[in-house]
Amino acid sequence: MENAVDTRTDGPENRQYLGLRDGISARISAGDLKPGDKLPSERQLQSEFGLARGTIREALFLLEAEGAIFRRDRSGWYVSPPPVVYDPTRWEGFMSYVEAQGRVPATHTIRTETLPADPLLSEVFSRPLGAPLHHIRRLRSVDGRAVLVEKLIVDAAITPDLLDFDLNTSLTAILKRKFGITVARNQISMQPCALTGNEAVDLKQKSGLPGLALQRVSYDGHGRVVEYDHEYWRHDAVQINVDLRVR
Amino acid sequence: MENAVDTRTDGPENRQYLGLRDGISARISAGDLKPGDKLPSERQLQSEFGLARGTIREALFLLEAEGAIFRRDRSGWYVSPPPVVYDPTRWEGFMSYVEAQGRVPATHTIRTETLPADPLLSEVFSRPLGAPLHHIRRLRSVDGRAVLVEKLIVDAAITPDLLDFDLNTSLTAILKRKFGITVARNQISMQPCALTGNEAVDLKQKSGLPGLALQRVSYDGHGRVVEYDHEYWRHDAVQINVDLRVR
DNA sequence: TAGTCATCATGGTCTAGACCAATTGCAGAT
DNA sequence: ATCTGCAATTGGTCTAGACCATGATGACTA
């Protein structure tokens, strides 16, 4: 960081945090800072640019919102790696499609339990109230960075001993090999959101990080609901690609 | 705002902006504040809760990220309306699907021009370099609030006098009725993003507002590229629903 | 060698101001 | 009634501190 960037735009447009953003942004584009690199600390930037810490942070927040950098709590700011591409129509599981993009996927199972169906889930699965359902909460990472939290619900009636298998591998593969279940149709809903509460905690992020919430209902060839899934992605970790015939 | 909320959680978890967020959030859930209502000014909240303005703003930013409130520059903070649902597989145009949800859509054409194809666009449209393409930039609103900026590109060879029509109506309808063109397939890519630069300006938002960027390539029945579209949505204005057969 | 613990650096939270720029609302003029 | 322009209000930007909570580090211990 020896070459200080001139952040003075010196016009009616004198928003200093924009200048600082452009400066850091330029260093990233130029390759001075590469994905995974640590930025100077806020206090270093402060003395380097002669700005108050609040202004420095404003610029960092903006870069974070743009997906250019991310933070590790009380460790520092880092340059973001590129996002992974996710095509819901070619669903072969997280592990395989992340690997196919030359990245290293990992899955950590946070909790599993079998619970009786509440009214909503009873409706979704077309099963009686109280029917047993497997709940699985997993954290998934790319290249060592946690990128999404997943809450999976599967009908225990058709996958009785599912929780006995190693859930840190591909669930798709388990369903196919152990239970002969394949997915034929997905109904997907997604919204940009803020990651808060448990999701923020599991991703080790401050509450409020932008994210993408995705809900999926998966059906097998007979129209039976196989899986009900809630995913919470970091906003900077994913790009969705789909190819659709219009109805 | 007569019943002041007690924001003191008074524990190890004493992050006052979280308490304030919960307080405002509760008022919205309870119906004390309805969509479109204006919140008290930051300085009023300041004296009401006895917090520094920075802390008040922290809470407001969080609520904004959650999609609960939005701001109008130097006017105030307002409670967000519910998002519109958008199904890319049932594309009948913005106007009709927003209306179908009981909302009032509007379109404002910002600029139109016909430009020669650059290398990228030449590739996308499978047309020679320099072939004429219509560029259309539009701003679309729901219930009077600008929710998305759209940059459309259409092959001028198959829609010669397109720009002479009223582009504040449905483009889908114009393509169908005037040129006999219908869309059979869409290739869609989307990422959560930050709205900056021109997009932020057109939406009258401060740079950095979370958004959803969506690119679409539309093909007709012969596999010909009909339309190349870039959309930038406010994050709190849209929910995507798709129903997919898995390949 | 492996584990423990104190220390330090870092981001997270908060205060208490200041001034600026755009919007809004009102008073007055036409 | 409509327009104009001023003044107040509001959010936007910025400063200069303070203290806290957690992660990282390195020295020390078992």
Coordinates of C-alpha atoms (C1' of nucleotides) in Angstrom, one line a residue:
Chain A
M1 CA 0.0 0.0 0.0
E2 CA 2.9 2.4 -0.6
N3 CA 1.2 4.4 -3.4
A4 CA -1.4 6.4 -1.7
V5 CA -4.5 7.0 -3.9
D6 CA -5.6 10.5 -4.3
T7 CA -9.2 10.5 -3.1
R8 CA -9.8 14.2 -3.6
T9 CA -12.3 14.4 -6.4
D10 CA -12.5 18.1 -5.5
G11 CA -15.8 19.0 -7.1
P12 CA -19.3 19.3 -6.1
E13 CA -19.1 15.5 -5.9
N14 CA -16.8 15.5 -2.9
R15 CA -17.9 12.3 -1.2
Q16 CA -14.6 11.1 0.1
Y17 CA -15.7 7.5 0.8
L18 CA -16.5 7.2 -2.9
G19 CA -13.0 8.2 -3.8
L20 CA -11.5 5.7 -1.3
R21 CA -13.8 3.0 -2.7
D22 CA -12.6 3.7 -6.2
G23 CA -9.0 3.7 -5.0
I24 CA -9.3 0.2 -3.4
S25 CA -11.4 -1.0 -6.2
A26 CA -8.7 0.0 -8.6
R27 CA -6.0 -1.9 -6.7
I28 CA -8.1 -5.0 -6.8
S29 CA -8.8 -4.7 -10.6
A30 CA -5.1 -4.0 -11.2
G31 CA -4.2 -7.2 -9.3
D32 CA -2.3 -5.4 -6.5
L33 CA -4.8 -7.1 -4.2
K34 CA -5.8 -10.6 -5.1
P35 CA -8.8 -12.7 -3.9
G36 CA -8.1 -13.8 -0.3
D37 CA -5.6 -10.9 0.4
K38 CA -6.0 -9.0 3.5
L39 CA -6.6 -5.2 3.3
P40 CA -4.8 -2.9 5.7
S41 CA -6.6 -2.4 8.9
E42 CA -9.1 0.4 9.3
R43 CA -6.7 2.3 11.5
Q44 CA -3.9 2.0 9.0
L45 CA -6.2 3.2 6.2
Q46 CA -7.2 6.0 8.5
S47 CA -3.7 7.4 8.9
E48 CA -2.8 6.6 5.3
F49 CA -5.7 8.6 3.9
G50 CA -6.2 11.1 6.7
L51 CA -9.9 10.4 7.1
A52 CA -12.0 9.6 10.1
R53 CA -12.6 5.9 10.8
G54 CA -16.3 6.3 10.1
T55 CA -15.5 7.5 6.6
I56 CA -13.1 4.6 6.0
R57 CA -15.8 2.2 7.1
E58 CA -18.4 3.8 4.9
A59 CA -16.1 3.0 1.9
L60 CA -15.5 -0.6 3.1
F61 CA -19.2 -1.2 3.6
L62 CA -19.8 -0.1 0.0
L63 CA -17.2 -2.4 -1.3
E64 CA -18.7 -5.2 0.8
A65 CA -22.1 -4.5 -0.7
E66 CA -20.6 -4.6 -4.2
G67 CA -19.2 -8.0 -3.3
A68 CA -15.6 -6.8 -3.8
I69 CA -14.5 -7.5 -0.2
F70 CA -15.7 -9.3 2.8
R71 CA -14.8 -9.3 6.5
R72 CA -13.9 -11.8 9.1
D73 CA -15.0 -10.6 12.5
R74 CA -12.2 -8.9 14.3
S75 CA -9.7 -10.3 11.9
G76 CA -9.9 -7.9 9.0
W77 CA -11.1 -7.2 5.5
Y78 CA -10.3 -9.5 2.6
V79 CA -10.7 -9.4 -1.1
S80 CA -13.6 -11.6 -2.3
P81 CA -13.1 -14.6 -4.5
P82 CA -15.4 -14.9 -7.5
P83 CA -18.9 -16.3 -7.0
V84 CA -19.9 -19.9 -7.8
V85 CA -22.4 -20.5 -10.5
Y86 CA -25.5 -22.3 -9.5
D87 CA -28.0 -23.8 -12.1
P88 CA -31.0 -25.1 -10.3
T89 CA -32.0 -27.1 -13.4
R90 CA -28.8 -29.1 -13.4
W91 CA -28.9 -30.0 -9.8
E92 CA -26.2 -32.7 -9.1
G93 CA -25.6 -31.4 -5.6
F94 CA -23.4 -28.7 -4.1
M95 CA -20.3 -30.8 -3.9
S96 CA -20.1 -31.7 -7.5
Y97 CA -21.0 -28.4 -9.1
V98 CA -18.6 -26.5 -6.9
E99 CA -15.8 -29.0 -7.7
A100 CA -16.7 -28.7 -11.4
Q101 CA -15.8 -25.0 -11.1
G102 CA -12.3 -25.8 -9.8
R103 CA -13.2 -24.8 -6.2
V104 CA -13.0 -26.8 -3.0
P105 CA -16.5 -27.5 -1.4
A106 CA -17.0 -28.6 2.1
T107 CA -20.1 -29.4 4.2
H108 CA -20.5 -29.3 7.9
T109 CA -23.7 -30.7 9.5
I110 CA -24.7 -28.5 12.4
R111 CA -27.7 -30.4 13.7
T112 CA -30.1 -33.2 12.8
E113 CA -33.4 -34.2 14.4
T114 CA -36.6 -36.0 13.5
L115 CA -39.7 -34.0 14.4
P116 CA -43.5 -34.4 13.9
A117 CA -45.0 -32.4 11.1
D118 CA -46.5 -29.0 12.0
P119 CA -49.5 -27.7 10.0
L120 CA -47.3 -26.0 7.3
L121 CA -45.1 -29.0 6.8
S122 CA -48.0 -31.4 6.8
E123 CA -49.5 -29.3 4.0
V124 CA -46.2 -29.2 2.0
F125 CA -45.5 -32.9 2.2
S126 CA -49.2 -34.0 2.0
R127 CA -48.7 -36.1 5.1
P128 CA -50.8 -36.2 8.3
L129 CA -50.1 -33.8 11.1
G130 CA -47.4 -35.2 13.3
A131 CA -45.9 -37.5 10.7
P132 CA -42.1 -37.8 11.3
L133 CA -39.8 -35.5 9.2
H134 CA -36.0 -35.4 9.2
H135 CA -34.6 -31.9 9.8
I136 CA -31.0 -31.2 8.8
R137 CA -29.1 -28.0 9.2
R138 CA -25.9 -27.7 7.3
L139 CA -23.2 -25.2 6.6
R140 CA -21.5 -25.2 3.3
S141 CA -18.2 -23.7 2.3
V142 CA -16.2 -22.9 -0.8
D143 CA -12.4 -22.8 -0.5
G144 CA -12.7 -22.6 3.3
R145 CA -15.2 -19.7 3.4
A146 CA -18.7 -20.4 4.7
V147 CA -21.1 -19.4 1.9
L148 CA -24.5 -20.8 2.8
V149 CA -26.7 -22.2 5.5
E150 CA -29.2 -24.8 4.6
K151 CA -32.2 -26.1 6.4
L152 CA -33.4 -29.4 4.8
I153 CA -36.6 -31.3 5.6
V154 CA -37.1 -34.8 4.2
D155 CA -40.0 -37.2 4.7
A156 CA -38.9 -39.8 7.2
A157 CA -41.5 -42.3 5.9
I158 CA -39.6 -42.8 2.6
T159 CA -36.1 -42.3 4.1
P160 CA -36.3 -43.9 7.5
D161 CA -32.6 -44.2 8.5
L162 CA -31.4 -41.2 6.5
L163 CA -29.8 -39.6 9.6
D164 CA -27.5 -42.6 10.1
F165 CA -25.6 -41.8 6.9
D166 CA -22.8 -39.3 6.6
L167 CA -24.6 -36.1 5.9
N168 CA -21.4 -34.2 5.2
T169 CA -21.5 -35.7 1.7
S170 CA -24.0 -35.2 -1.1
L171 CA -27.6 -35.7 0.1
T172 CA -28.7 -36.0 -3.5
A173 CA -26.3 -39.0 -3.9
I174 CA -27.6 -40.6 -0.7
L175 CA -31.2 -40.2 -1.7
K176 CA -30.4 -41.8 -5.1
R177 CA -28.2 -44.7 -4.0
K178 CA -29.7 -45.6 -0.7
F179 CA -33.4 -44.9 -1.3
G180 CA -33.7 -44.9 -5.1
I181 CA -35.1 -41.4 -5.1
T182 CA -34.4 -38.9 -7.8
V183 CA -35.7 -35.4 -8.3
A184 CA -37.8 -34.6 -11.4
R185 CA -39.1 -31.2 -10.6
N186 CA -38.2 -28.2 -8.4
Q187 CA -40.3 -25.4 -7.3
I188 CA -38.0 -22.5 -6.4
S189 CA -38.6 -19.2 -4.8
M190 CA -36.0 -16.7 -3.9
Q191 CA -35.6 -13.2 -2.6
P192 CA -32.7 -10.9 -1.8
C193 CA -32.6 -10.6 2.0
A194 CA -30.5 -9.7 5.0
L195 CA -28.8 -12.5 6.9
T196 CA -29.8 -12.2 10.5
G197 CA -30.2 -14.3 13.6
N198 CA -29.0 -17.9 13.4
E199 CA -28.0 -17.6 9.7
A200 CA -25.7 -14.7 10.5
V201 CA -24.3 -16.5 13.5
D202 CA -23.6 -19.7 11.6
L203 CA -21.9 -17.8 8.8
K204 CA -20.0 -15.9 11.4
Q205 CA -21.3 -12.6 10.1
K206 CA -22.6 -9.5 11.6
S207 CA -26.4 -9.3 11.4
G208 CA -27.5 -7.4 8.3
L209 CA -25.1 -8.9 5.6
P210 CA -27.0 -9.0 2.3
G211 CA -27.9 -12.4 1.2
L212 CA -30.1 -14.5 -1.0
A213 CA -32.8 -16.6 0.5
L214 CA -33.9 -19.6 -1.6
Q215 CA -36.7 -22.1 -0.9
R216 CA -37.0 -25.2 -2.9
V217 CA -39.6 -28.0 -3.0
S218 CA -38.3 -31.0 -4.8
Y219 CA -40.6 -33.6 -6.4
D220 CA -39.9 -37.1 -7.6
G221 CA -41.2 -38.6 -10.8
H222 CA -44.6 -39.4 -9.2
G223 CA -45.1 -35.8 -8.0
R224 CA -44.3 -36.8 -4.4
V225 CA -42.5 -34.2 -2.3
V226 CA -39.0 -35.4 -1.6
E227 CA -37.3 -32.5 0.0
Y228 CA -38.2 -29.1 1.4
D229 CA -35.2 -26.8 1.5
H230 CA -34.3 -23.4 2.8
E231 CA -31.0 -21.9 1.7
Y232 CA -29.4 -18.7 2.9
W233 CA -26.5 -17.6 0.7
R234 CA -23.9 -14.9 1.2
H235 CA -24.8 -12.3 -1.5
D236 CA -21.3 -12.3 -2.9
A237 CA -20.9 -16.0 -3.2
V238 CA -23.4 -17.0 -5.8
Q239 CA -24.6 -16.4 -9.3
I240 CA -27.8 -18.1 -10.5
N241 CA -28.0 -19.3 -14.1
V242 CA -31.2 -20.9 -15.5
D243 CA -32.3 -21.8 -19.0
L244 CA -36.1 -21.8 -19.3
R245 CA -38.7 -22.7 -21.8
V246 CA -41.5 -20.1 -21.6
R247 CA -45.0 -21.5 -21.0
Chain B
M1 CA -45.0 6.9 18.5
E2 CA -46.3 7.6 22.0
N3 CA -45.4 4.2 23.6
A4 CA -41.6 4.3 23.7
V5 CA -40.1 0.9 23.3
D6 CA -37.6 -0.3 25.9
T7 CA -34.5 -1.0 23.9
R8 CA -32.4 -1.9 26.9
T9 CA -31.7 -5.6 26.6
D10 CA -29.3 -5.1 29.4
G11 CA -27.3 -8.3 29.1
P12 CA -24.1 -9.3 27.5
E13 CA -26.1 -8.8 24.3
N14 CA -26.4 -5.0 24.7
R15 CA -26.3 -3.9 21.1
Q16 CA -28.7 -1.0 21.3
Y17 CA -29.4 -0.7 17.6
L18 CA -30.7 -4.3 17.7
G19 CA -33.2 -3.3 20.4
L20 CA -34.3 -0.3 18.4
R21 CA -34.7 -2.4 15.3
D22 CA -36.8 -4.9 17.1
G23 CA -38.9 -2.1 18.5
I24 CA -39.7 -0.6 15.1
S25 CA -40.1 -4.0 13.6
A26 CA -42.7 -4.8 16.2
R27 CA -44.6 -1.7 15.4
I28 CA -44.7 -2.6 11.8
S29 CA -45.8 -6.2 12.5
A30 CA -48.5 -4.9 14.9
G31 CA -49.8 -2.6 12.3
D32 CA -49.0 0.6 14.1
L33 CA -47.0 1.4 11.0
K34 CA -48.4 0.4 7.7
P35 CA -46.8 0.2 4.3
G36 CA -46.1 3.6 3.0
D37 CA -46.2 5.3 6.4
K38 CA -43.4 7.7 7.3
L39 CA -41.2 6.9 10.3
P40 CA -40.3 9.7 12.8
S41 CA -37.3 11.6 11.7
E42 CA -33.9 10.4 12.8
R43 CA -33.6 13.4 15.2
Q44 CA -37.0 12.6 16.7
L45 CA -36.0 9.0 17.2
Q46 CA -32.8 10.3 18.7
S47 CA -34.5 12.3 21.5
E48 CA -37.2 9.6 21.9
F49 CA -34.7 6.8 22.6
G50 CA -31.8 8.8 24.0
L51 CA -29.3 7.4 21.5
A52 CA -26.8 9.0 19.3
R53 CA -27.9 9.6 15.7
G54 CA -25.3 7.1 14.4
T55 CA -26.9 4.4 16.5
I56 CA -30.4 5.3 15.3
R57 CA -29.1 5.1 11.7
E58 CA -27.5 1.7 12.3
A59 CA -30.9 0.4 13.3
L60 CA -32.5 2.0 10.2
F61 CA -29.9 0.6 7.9
L62 CA -30.5 -2.9 9.3
L63 CA -34.3 -2.6 8.8
E64 CA -33.6 -1.3 5.2
A65 CA -31.4 -4.4 4.5
E66 CA -34.2 -6.6 5.8
G67 CA -36.5 -4.9 3.4
A68 CA -38.8 -3.6 6.1
I69 CA -38.3 0.1 5.4
F70 CA -36.9 2.3 2.6
R71 CA -35.8 5.8 2.4
R72 CA -36.5 8.8 0.1
D73 CA -33.5 11.0 0.0
R74 CA -33.8 13.9 2.4
S75 CA -37.5 13.2 2.8
G76 CA -37.6 10.4 5.4
W77 CA -37.9 6.7 6.1
Y78 CA -41.0 4.8 5.1
V79 CA -42.4 1.3 5.7
S80 CA -41.9 -1.0 2.6
P81 CA -44.8 -2.4 0.7
P82 CA -44.7 -6.2 0.0
P83 CA -42.6 -7.4 -2.9
V84 CA -44.0 -8.3 -6.3
V85 CA -43.7 -11.9 -7.4
Y86 CA -41.9 -12.5 -10.7
D87 CA -42.0 -15.8 -12.5
P88 CA -39.6 -15.7 -15.5
T89 CA -41.3 -18.8 -17.0
R90 CA -44.7 -17.0 -17.2
W91 CA -43.4 -13.9 -18.9
E92 CA -46.4 -11.8 -20.0
G93 CA -44.6 -8.5 -19.3
F94 CA -44.2 -6.3 -16.2
M95 CA -47.4 -4.4 -16.7
S96 CA -49.7 -7.4 -16.7
Y97 CA -48.1 -9.4 -13.9
V98 CA -47.9 -6.5 -11.6
E99 CA -51.5 -5.6 -12.3
A100 CA -52.5 -9.3 -11.7
Q101 CA -51.1 -8.8 -8.1
G102 CA -53.4 -5.9 -7.5
R103 CA -50.7 -3.3 -7.8
V104 CA -50.3 -0.3 -10.1
P105 CA -47.4 -0.6 -12.5
A106 CA -45.9 2.3 -14.5
T107 CA -43.1 2.6 -17.0
H108 CA -41.0 5.6 -17.9
T109 CA -38.7 5.5 -20.9
I110 CA -35.5 7.2 -20.0
R111 CA -33.7 7.0 -23.3
T112 CA -33.7 5.2 -26.7
E113 CA -31.1 5.0 -29.4
T114 CA -30.0 2.8 -32.2
L115 CA -26.3 1.9 -32.1
P116 CA -24.0 -0.4 -34.1
A117 CA -23.2 -3.7 -32.5
D118 CA -20.0 -3.9 -30.6
P119 CA -18.1 -7.3 -30.4
L120 CA -20.0 -8.6 -27.4
L121 CA -23.4 -7.7 -28.8
S122 CA -22.4 -9.0 -32.2
E123 CA -21.7 -12.3 -30.5
V124 CA -24.9 -12.4 -28.5
F125 CA -27.2 -11.6 -31.5
S126 CA -25.1 -13.6 -34.0
R127 CA -25.1 -10.5 -36.2
P128 CA -22.2 -8.8 -38.0
L129 CA -20.1 -6.2 -36.2
G130 CA -21.8 -2.8 -36.6
A131 CA -25.3 -4.2 -37.3
P132 CA -27.9 -1.8 -35.9
L133 CA -29.4 -2.6 -32.5
H134 CA -32.1 -0.7 -30.6
H135 CA -31.1 0.3 -27.0
I136 CA -33.9 1.2 -24.6
R137 CA -33.5 2.3 -21.0
R138 CA -36.6 2.2 -18.9
L139 CA -37.6 2.8 -15.3
R140 CA -40.4 0.8 -13.9
S141 CA -42.5 1.5 -10.8
V142 CA -45.0 -0.2 -8.6
D143 CA -47.6 2.0 -6.8
G144 CA -45.5 5.0 -7.6
R145 CA -42.2 3.7 -6.3
A146 CA -39.4 3.1 -8.7
V147 CA -38.4 -0.6 -8.4
L148 CA -36.2 -1.4 -11.3
V149 CA -34.1 0.0 -14.1
E150 CA -34.0 -2.0 -17.4
K151 CA -31.6 -1.8 -20.3
L152 CA -33.1 -3.6 -23.3
I153 CA -31.4 -4.4 -26.6
V154 CA -33.3 -5.6 -29.6
D155 CA -32.2 -6.5 -33.1
A156 CA -33.1 -3.6 -35.3
A157 CA -33.1 -5.8 -38.4
I158 CA -36.3 -7.6 -37.3
T159 CA -37.9 -4.7 -35.5
P160 CA -37.0 -1.7 -37.8
D161 CA -39.4 1.0 -36.5
L162 CA -39.6 -0.3 -32.9
L163 CA -38.6 3.0 -31.4
D164 CA -41.5 4.8 -33.0
F165 CA -44.0 2.9 -30.8
D166 CA -45.0 4.0 -27.3
L167 CA -42.3 2.2 -25.2
N168 CA -44.1 3.1 -22.0
T169 CA -46.4 0.1 -22.6
S170 CA -45.6 -3.6 -22.7
L171 CA -42.6 -4.3 -25.0
T172 CA -43.7 -8.0 -25.1
A173 CA -47.1 -6.9 -26.6
I174 CA -45.5 -4.7 -29.2
L175 CA -43.1 -7.4 -30.3
K176 CA -46.0 -9.8 -30.6
R177 CA -48.6 -7.6 -32.3
K178 CA -46.5 -5.4 -34.5
F179 CA -43.7 -7.8 -35.4
G180 CA -45.2 -11.2 -34.8
I181 CA -42.4 -12.1 -32.5
T182 CA -42.9 -14.4 -29.4
V183 CA -40.4 -15.6 -26.9
A184 CA -40.0 -19.4 -26.6
R185 CA -36.9 -19.6 -24.4
N186 CA -35.1 -17.5 -21.9
Q187 CA -31.6 -17.8 -20.6
I188 CA -31.4 -16.0 -17.3
S189 CA -28.5 -15.1 -15.0
M190 CA -28.9 -13.3 -11.7
Q191 CA -26.8 -12.1 -8.8
P192 CA -27.4 -10.1 -5.7
C193 CA -25.6 -6.9 -6.2
A194 CA -25.3 -3.3 -5.0
L195 CA -27.0 -0.6 -7.0
T196 CA -24.5 2.0 -7.9
G197 CA -23.8 4.6 -10.5
N198 CA -26.5 5.3 -13.0
E199 CA -28.8 2.6 -11.6
A200 CA -28.7 4.2 -8.2
V201 CA -29.3 7.6 -9.7
D202 CA -32.3 6.5 -11.8
L203 CA -33.8 4.8 -8.8
K204 CA -33.1 8.0 -6.7
Q205 CA -31.1 5.9 -4.2
K206 CA -27.9 6.4 -2.4
S207 CA -25.1 4.3 -4.0
G208 CA -24.8 0.9 -2.3
L209 CA -28.5 -0.1 -1.9
P210 CA -28.7 -3.9 -2.2
G211 CA -30.3 -5.1 -5.4
L212 CA -30.7 -8.0 -7.7
A213 CA -29.1 -7.9 -11.2
L214 CA -30.8 -10.0 -13.8
Q215 CA -29.6 -10.6 -17.4
R216 CA -31.9 -12.3 -19.9
V217 CA -31.4 -13.5 -23.4
S218 CA -34.7 -14.3 -25.1
Y219 CA -35.0 -16.6 -28.1
D220 CA -37.9 -17.0 -30.4
G221 CA -39.2 -20.4 -31.7
H222 CA -36.3 -20.6 -34.3
G223 CA -33.6 -20.0 -31.7
R224 CA -33.0 -16.5 -32.9
V225 CA -32.1 -14.0 -30.2
V226 CA -34.9 -11.5 -29.8
E227 CA -34.0 -9.5 -26.9
Y228 CA -31.0 -9.0 -24.5
D229 CA -32.0 -7.5 -21.3
H230 CA -30.3 -6.2 -18.1
E231 CA -32.5 -5.5 -15.1
Y232 CA -31.5 -3.9 -11.8
W233 CA -34.1 -4.4 -9.1
R234 CA -34.4 -2.9 -5.6
H235 CA -33.7 -5.8 -3.3
D236 CA -36.9 -5.3 -1.4
A237 CA -39.2 -5.1 -4.4
V238 CA -39.1 -8.6 -5.9
Q239 CA -39.5 -12.2 -5.2
I240 CA -38.6 -14.7 -7.9
N241 CA -40.7 -17.9 -8.3
V242 CA -39.8 -20.6 -10.8
D243 CA -41.0 -24.1 -11.5
L244 CA -38.4 -26.3 -13.1
R245 CA -38.1 -29.7 -14.7
V246 CA -34.7 -31.0 -13.7
R247 CA -32.5 -32.2 -16.6
Chain C
dT1 C1' 5.4 -31.5 21.3
dA2 C1' 1.2 -29.8 22.5
dG3 C1' -1.5 -27.1 25.3
dT4 C1' -2.5 -22.7 28.1
dC5 C1' -2.8 -18.1 28.9
dA6 C1' -1.9 -13.3 28.7
dT7 C1' -1.3 -9.6 25.4
dC8 C1' -2.2 -7.1 21.5
dA9 C1' -4.5 -5.9 17.2
dT10 C1' -8.8 -5.6 15.0
dG11 C1' -13.3 -4.8 14.0
dG12 C1' -17.9 -3.6 16.6
dT13 C1' -20.5 -0.3 19.1
dC14 C1' -21.4 4.3 20.6
dT15 C1' -21.2 9.3 21.7
dA16 C1' -21.6 14.3 20.5
dG17 C1' -21.1 17.2 18.0
dA18 C1' -20.6 19.9 12.9
dC19 C1' -21.8 21.3 8.3
dC20 C1' -23.9 20.2 3.6
dA21 C1' -27.6 19.4 0.1
dA22 C1' -32.1 18.3 -1.2
dT23 C1' -36.8 18.3 -0.2
dT24 C1' -40.8 20.2 1.8
dG25 C1' -43.9 23.5 3.4
dC26 C1' -45.3 28.0 3.9
dA27 C1' -45.6 32.9 3.2
dG28 C1' -46.0 36.2 0.0
dA29 C1' -46.4 37.8 -4.7
dT30 C1' -48.7 37.6 -9.1
Chain D
dA1 C1' -55.7 29.8 -8.0
dT2 C1' -50.9 29.6 -9.2
dC3 C1' -46.3 30.6 -8.9
dT4 C1' -42.0 32.0 -6.5
dG5 C1' -38.7 32.1 -3.2
dC6 C1' -37.3 31.7 1.5
dA7 C1' -36.8 29.0 5.7
dA8 C1' -37.2 24.9 8.1
dT9 C1' -36.7 20.1 8.1
dT10 C1' -34.5 15.9 6.8
dG11 C1' -31.2 12.8 5.5
dG12 C1' -26.1 12.6 3.9
dT13 C1' -21.3 13.2 5.1
dC14 C1' -17.6 13.8 8.2
dT15 C1' -14.8 14.4 12.5
dA16 C1' -12.5 12.9 16.8
dG17 C1' -12.7 10.7 20.1
dA18 C1' -14.1 6.4 23.6
dC19 C1' -14.6 1.7 25.2
dC20 C1' -15.9 -3.3 24.2
dA21 C1' -15.5 -8.2 22.5
dT22 C1' -13.2 -11.4 19.9
dG23 C1' -9.6 -13.3 17.1
dA24 C1' -4.6 -13.9 16.4
dT25 C1' -0.1 -14.2 18.3
dG26 C1' 3.6 -15.5 20.8
dA27 C1' 5.6 -16.7 25.3
dC28 C1' 5.4 -19.9 28.6
dT29 C1' 4.2 -24.3 30.7
dA30 C1' 3.3 -29.2 31.2

